mmCIF file of C-alpha atoms in Angstrom:
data_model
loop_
_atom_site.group_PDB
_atom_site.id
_atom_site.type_symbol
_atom_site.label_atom_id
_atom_site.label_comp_id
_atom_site.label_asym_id
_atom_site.label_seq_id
_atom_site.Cartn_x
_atom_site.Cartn_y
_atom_site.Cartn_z
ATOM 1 C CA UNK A 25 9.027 -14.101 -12.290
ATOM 2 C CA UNK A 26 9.426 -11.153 -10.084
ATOM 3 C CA UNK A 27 9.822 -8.688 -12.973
ATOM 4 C CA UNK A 28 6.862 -10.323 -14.745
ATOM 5 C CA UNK A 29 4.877 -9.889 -11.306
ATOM 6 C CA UNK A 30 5.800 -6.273 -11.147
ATOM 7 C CA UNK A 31 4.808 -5.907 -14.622
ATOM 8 C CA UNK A 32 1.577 -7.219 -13.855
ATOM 9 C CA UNK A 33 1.493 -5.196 -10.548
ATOM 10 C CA UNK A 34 1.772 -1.854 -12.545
ATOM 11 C CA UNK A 35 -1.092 -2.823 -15.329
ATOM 12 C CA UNK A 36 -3.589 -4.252 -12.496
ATOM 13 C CA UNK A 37 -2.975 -1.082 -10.987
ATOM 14 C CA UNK A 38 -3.435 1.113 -13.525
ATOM 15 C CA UNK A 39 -6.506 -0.432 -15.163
ATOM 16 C CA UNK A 40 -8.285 -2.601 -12.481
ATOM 17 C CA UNK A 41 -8.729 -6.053 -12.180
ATOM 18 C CA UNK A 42 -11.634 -6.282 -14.202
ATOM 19 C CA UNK A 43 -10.478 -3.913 -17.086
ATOM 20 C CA UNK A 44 -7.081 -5.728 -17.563
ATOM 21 C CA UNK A 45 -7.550 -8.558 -19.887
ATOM 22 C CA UNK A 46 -4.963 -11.683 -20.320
ATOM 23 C CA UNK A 47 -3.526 -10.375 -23.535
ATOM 24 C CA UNK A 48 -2.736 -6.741 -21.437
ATOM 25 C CA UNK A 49 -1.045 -9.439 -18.834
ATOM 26 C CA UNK A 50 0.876 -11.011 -21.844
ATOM 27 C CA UNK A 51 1.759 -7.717 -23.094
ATOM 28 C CA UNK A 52 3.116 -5.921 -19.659
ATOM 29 C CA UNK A 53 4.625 -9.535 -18.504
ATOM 30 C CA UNK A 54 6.749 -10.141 -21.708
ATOM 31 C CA UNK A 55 5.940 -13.703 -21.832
ATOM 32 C CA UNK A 56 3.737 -15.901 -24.114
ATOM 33 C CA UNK A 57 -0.163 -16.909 -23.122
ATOM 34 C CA UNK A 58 1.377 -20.514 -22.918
ATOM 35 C CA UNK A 59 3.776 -19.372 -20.276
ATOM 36 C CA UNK A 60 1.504 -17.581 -18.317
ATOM 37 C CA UNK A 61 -0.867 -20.593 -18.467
ATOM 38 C CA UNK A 62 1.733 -22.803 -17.230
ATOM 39 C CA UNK A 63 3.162 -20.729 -14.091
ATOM 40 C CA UNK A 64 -0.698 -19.452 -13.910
ATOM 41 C CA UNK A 65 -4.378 -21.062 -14.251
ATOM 42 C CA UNK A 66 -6.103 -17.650 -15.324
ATOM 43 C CA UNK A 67 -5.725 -14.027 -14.895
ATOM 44 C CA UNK A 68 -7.293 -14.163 -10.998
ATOM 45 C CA UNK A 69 -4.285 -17.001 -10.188
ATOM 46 C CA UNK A 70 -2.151 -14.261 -12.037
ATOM 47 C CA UNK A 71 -3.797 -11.087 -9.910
ATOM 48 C CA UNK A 72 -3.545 -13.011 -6.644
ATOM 49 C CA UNK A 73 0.440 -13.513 -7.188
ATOM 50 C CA UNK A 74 0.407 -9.785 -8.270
ATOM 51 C CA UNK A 75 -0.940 -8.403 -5.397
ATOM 52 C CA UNK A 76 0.593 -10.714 -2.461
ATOM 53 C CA UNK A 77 3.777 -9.347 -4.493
ATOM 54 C CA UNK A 78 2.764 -5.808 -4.116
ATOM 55 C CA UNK A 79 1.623 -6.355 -0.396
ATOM 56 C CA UNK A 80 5.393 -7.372 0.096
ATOM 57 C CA UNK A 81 6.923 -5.060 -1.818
ATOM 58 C CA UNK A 82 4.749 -2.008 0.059
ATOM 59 C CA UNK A 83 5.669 -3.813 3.402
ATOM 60 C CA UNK A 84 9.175 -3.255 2.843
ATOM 61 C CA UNK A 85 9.090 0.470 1.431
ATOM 62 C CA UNK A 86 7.046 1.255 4.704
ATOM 63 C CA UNK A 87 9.644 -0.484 6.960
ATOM 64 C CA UNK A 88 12.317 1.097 5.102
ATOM 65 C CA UNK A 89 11.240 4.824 5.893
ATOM 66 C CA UNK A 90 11.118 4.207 9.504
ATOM 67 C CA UNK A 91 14.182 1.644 9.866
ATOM 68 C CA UNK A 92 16.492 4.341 11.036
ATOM 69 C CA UNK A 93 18.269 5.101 14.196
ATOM 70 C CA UNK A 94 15.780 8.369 14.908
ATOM 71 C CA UNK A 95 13.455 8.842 17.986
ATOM 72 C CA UNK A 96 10.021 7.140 16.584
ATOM 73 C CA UNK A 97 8.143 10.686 16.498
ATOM 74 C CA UNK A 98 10.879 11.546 13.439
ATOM 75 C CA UNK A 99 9.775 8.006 11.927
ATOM 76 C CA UNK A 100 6.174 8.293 12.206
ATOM 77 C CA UNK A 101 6.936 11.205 10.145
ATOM 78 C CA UNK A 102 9.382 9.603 7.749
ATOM 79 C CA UNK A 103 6.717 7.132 7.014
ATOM 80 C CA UNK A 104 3.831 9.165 6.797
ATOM 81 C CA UNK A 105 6.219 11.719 4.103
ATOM 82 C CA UNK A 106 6.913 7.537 2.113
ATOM 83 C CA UNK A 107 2.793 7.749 1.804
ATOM 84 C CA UNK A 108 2.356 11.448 0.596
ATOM 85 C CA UNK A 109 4.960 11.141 -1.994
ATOM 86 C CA UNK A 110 3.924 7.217 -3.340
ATOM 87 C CA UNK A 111 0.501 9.480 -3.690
ATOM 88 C CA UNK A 112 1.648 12.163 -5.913
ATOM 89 C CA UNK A 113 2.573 12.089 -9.895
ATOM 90 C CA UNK A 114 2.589 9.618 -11.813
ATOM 91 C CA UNK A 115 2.748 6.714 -9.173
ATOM 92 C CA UNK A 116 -0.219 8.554 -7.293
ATOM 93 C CA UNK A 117 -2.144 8.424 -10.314
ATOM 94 C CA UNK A 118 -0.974 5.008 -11.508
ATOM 95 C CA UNK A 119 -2.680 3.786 -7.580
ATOM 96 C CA UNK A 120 -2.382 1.436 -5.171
ATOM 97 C CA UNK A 121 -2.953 -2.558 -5.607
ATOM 98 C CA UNK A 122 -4.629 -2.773 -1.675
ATOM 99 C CA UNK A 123 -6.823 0.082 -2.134
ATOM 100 C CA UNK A 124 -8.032 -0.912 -5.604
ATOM 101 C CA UNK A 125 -8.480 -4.299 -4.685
ATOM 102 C CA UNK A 126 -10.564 -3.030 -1.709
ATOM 103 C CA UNK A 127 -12.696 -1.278 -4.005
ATOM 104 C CA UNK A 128 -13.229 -3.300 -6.848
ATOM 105 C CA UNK A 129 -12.943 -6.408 -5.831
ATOM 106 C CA UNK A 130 -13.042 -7.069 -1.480
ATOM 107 C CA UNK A 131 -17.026 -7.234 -1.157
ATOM 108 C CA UNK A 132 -17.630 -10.338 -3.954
ATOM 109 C CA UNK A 133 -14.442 -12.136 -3.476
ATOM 110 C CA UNK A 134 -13.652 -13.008 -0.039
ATOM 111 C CA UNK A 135 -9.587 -14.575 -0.922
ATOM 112 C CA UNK A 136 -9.085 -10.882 -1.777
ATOM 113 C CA UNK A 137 -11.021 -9.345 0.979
ATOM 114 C CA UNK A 138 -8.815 -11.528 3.639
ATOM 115 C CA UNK A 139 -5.670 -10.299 1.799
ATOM 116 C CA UNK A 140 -6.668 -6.468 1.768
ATOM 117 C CA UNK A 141 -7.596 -6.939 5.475
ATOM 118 C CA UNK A 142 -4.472 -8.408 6.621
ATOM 119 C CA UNK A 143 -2.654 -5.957 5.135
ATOM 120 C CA UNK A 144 -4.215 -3.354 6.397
ATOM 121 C CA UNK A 145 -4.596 -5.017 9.683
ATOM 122 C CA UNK A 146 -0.649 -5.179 9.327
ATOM 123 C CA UNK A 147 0.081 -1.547 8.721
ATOM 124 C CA UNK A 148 -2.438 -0.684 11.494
ATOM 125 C CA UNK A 149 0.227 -2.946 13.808
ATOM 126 C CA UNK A 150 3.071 -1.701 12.470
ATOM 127 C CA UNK A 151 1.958 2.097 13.173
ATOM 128 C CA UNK A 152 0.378 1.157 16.489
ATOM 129 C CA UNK A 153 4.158 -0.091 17.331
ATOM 130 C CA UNK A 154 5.889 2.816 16.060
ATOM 131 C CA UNK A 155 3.398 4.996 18.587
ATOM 132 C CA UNK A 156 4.375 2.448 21.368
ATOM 133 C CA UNK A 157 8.244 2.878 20.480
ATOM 134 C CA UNK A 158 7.402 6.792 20.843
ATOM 135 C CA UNK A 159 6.043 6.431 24.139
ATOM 136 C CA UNK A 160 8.626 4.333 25.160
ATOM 137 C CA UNK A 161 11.064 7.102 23.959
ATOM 138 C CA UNK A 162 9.583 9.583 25.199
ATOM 139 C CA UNK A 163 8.739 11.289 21.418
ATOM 140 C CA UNK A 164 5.178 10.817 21.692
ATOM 141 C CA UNK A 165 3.126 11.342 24.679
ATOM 142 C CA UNK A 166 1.813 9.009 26.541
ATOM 143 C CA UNK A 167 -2.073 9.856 26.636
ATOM 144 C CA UNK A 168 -2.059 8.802 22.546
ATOM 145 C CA UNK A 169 -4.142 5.504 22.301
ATOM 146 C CA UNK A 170 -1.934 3.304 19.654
ATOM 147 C CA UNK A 171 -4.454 1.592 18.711
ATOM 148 C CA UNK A 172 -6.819 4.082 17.991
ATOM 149 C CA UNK A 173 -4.224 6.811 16.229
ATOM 150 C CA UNK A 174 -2.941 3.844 14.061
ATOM 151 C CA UNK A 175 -6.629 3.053 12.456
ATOM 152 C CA UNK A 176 -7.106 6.832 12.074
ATOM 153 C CA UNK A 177 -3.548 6.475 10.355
ATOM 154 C CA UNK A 178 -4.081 3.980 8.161
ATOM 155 C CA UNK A 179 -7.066 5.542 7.452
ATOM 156 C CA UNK A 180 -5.344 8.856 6.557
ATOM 157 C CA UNK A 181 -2.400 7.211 4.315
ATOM 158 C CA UNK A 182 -5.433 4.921 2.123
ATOM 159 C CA UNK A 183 -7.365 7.613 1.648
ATOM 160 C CA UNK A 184 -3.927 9.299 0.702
ATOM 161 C CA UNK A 185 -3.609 6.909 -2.073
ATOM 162 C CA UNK A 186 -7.239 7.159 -3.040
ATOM 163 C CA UNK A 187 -7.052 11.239 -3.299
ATOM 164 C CA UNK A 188 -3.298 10.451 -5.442
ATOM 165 C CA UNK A 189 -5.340 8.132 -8.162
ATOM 166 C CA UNK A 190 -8.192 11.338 -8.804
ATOM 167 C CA UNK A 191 -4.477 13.197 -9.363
ATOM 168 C CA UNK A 192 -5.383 15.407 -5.988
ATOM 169 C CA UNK A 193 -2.786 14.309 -3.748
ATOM 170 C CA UNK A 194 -0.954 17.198 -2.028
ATOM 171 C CA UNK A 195 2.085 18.487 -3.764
ATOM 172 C CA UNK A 196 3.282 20.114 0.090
ATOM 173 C CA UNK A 197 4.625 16.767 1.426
ATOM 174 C CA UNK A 198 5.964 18.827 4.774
ATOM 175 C CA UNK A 199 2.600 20.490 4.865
ATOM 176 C CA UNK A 200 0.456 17.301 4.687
ATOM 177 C CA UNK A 201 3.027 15.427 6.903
ATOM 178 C CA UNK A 202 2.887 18.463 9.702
ATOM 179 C CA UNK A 203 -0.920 18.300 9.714
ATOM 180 C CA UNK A 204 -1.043 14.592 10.190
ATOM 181 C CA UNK A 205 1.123 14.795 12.961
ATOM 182 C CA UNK A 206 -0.847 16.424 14.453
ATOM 183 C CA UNK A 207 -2.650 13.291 15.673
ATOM 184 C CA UNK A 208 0.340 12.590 18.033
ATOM 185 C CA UNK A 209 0.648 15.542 20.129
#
């Protein structure tokens, strides 16, 4: 089911909710209408799985880039260099689940609108913690608000994705990275 999710992931992404039809879903899932009916009640039931999947799946690539033994400073910037390159070629292009969902479909269906937020909301926490670790460590100063740098952040690495599905991401991942770290000093 996983595969067929991540199947389903990729086409939602690339075409939008409302511009993927069931028989795309049967196509990219490799599995009859009847099965999807059965493990599914429509395509939303089938987008809802899709993009709690994707949430998941993004939670762990993020948590991956900074799960090393590093001062958090050198993480921040690990994770920050995970969003500029999921941005660029074909995967920029191809977009992002959250942010799509955010634009398409967040203001007239509120089930999706509480997902998008809590993820965001997440990654906000996440990066808000990885500025606390700094502090703690001594990496970042002290004067940053987390809080504050961490919205700012998240808004940075969305708007990252957004810039990667017009094909406009930057190709200089150091470059990018060094300018957005600016935010901690």
């Amino acid at each position: 089911m996983d595969e067929a999710l991540d199947r389903a992931i990729r086409v939602f992404c690339e075409q939008g909710y409302n511009a993927t039809s069931i028989g795309d879903l049967i196509d990219a899932m490799g599995l009859a209408s009847g099965s999807i009916y059965k493990a599914f009640r429509d395509k939303r039931a089938v987008f809802l799985a899709a993009l709690d999947r994707h949430i998941v799946l993004r939670k762990e690539q993020i948590a991956a880039a900074a799960r090393t033994s590093k001062p958090a400073r050198e993480r921040m910037r690990d994770v920050l260099a995970h969003f500029v390159e999921v941005s660029k070629g074909i995967e920029g292009r191809r977009g992002c689940l959250v942010v799509g969902s955010a634009v398409e479909l967040a203001i007239l269906d509120r089930e999706v609108a509480a997902r998008v937020t809590a993820s965001l909301s997440k990654n906000e926490a996440f990066l808000a913690d990885l500025i606390r670790e700094g502090q703690a460590d001594g990496s970042i100063p002290a004067g940053i608000d987390p809080e504050q740098t961490a919205r700012v952040m998240v808004c940075l690495t969305q708007g990252l994705r957004v810039v990667g599905k017009s094909g406009r991401a930057p190709q200089d991942t150091a470059a990018a990275v060094d300018i957005a770290m600016k935010l901690l000093q």
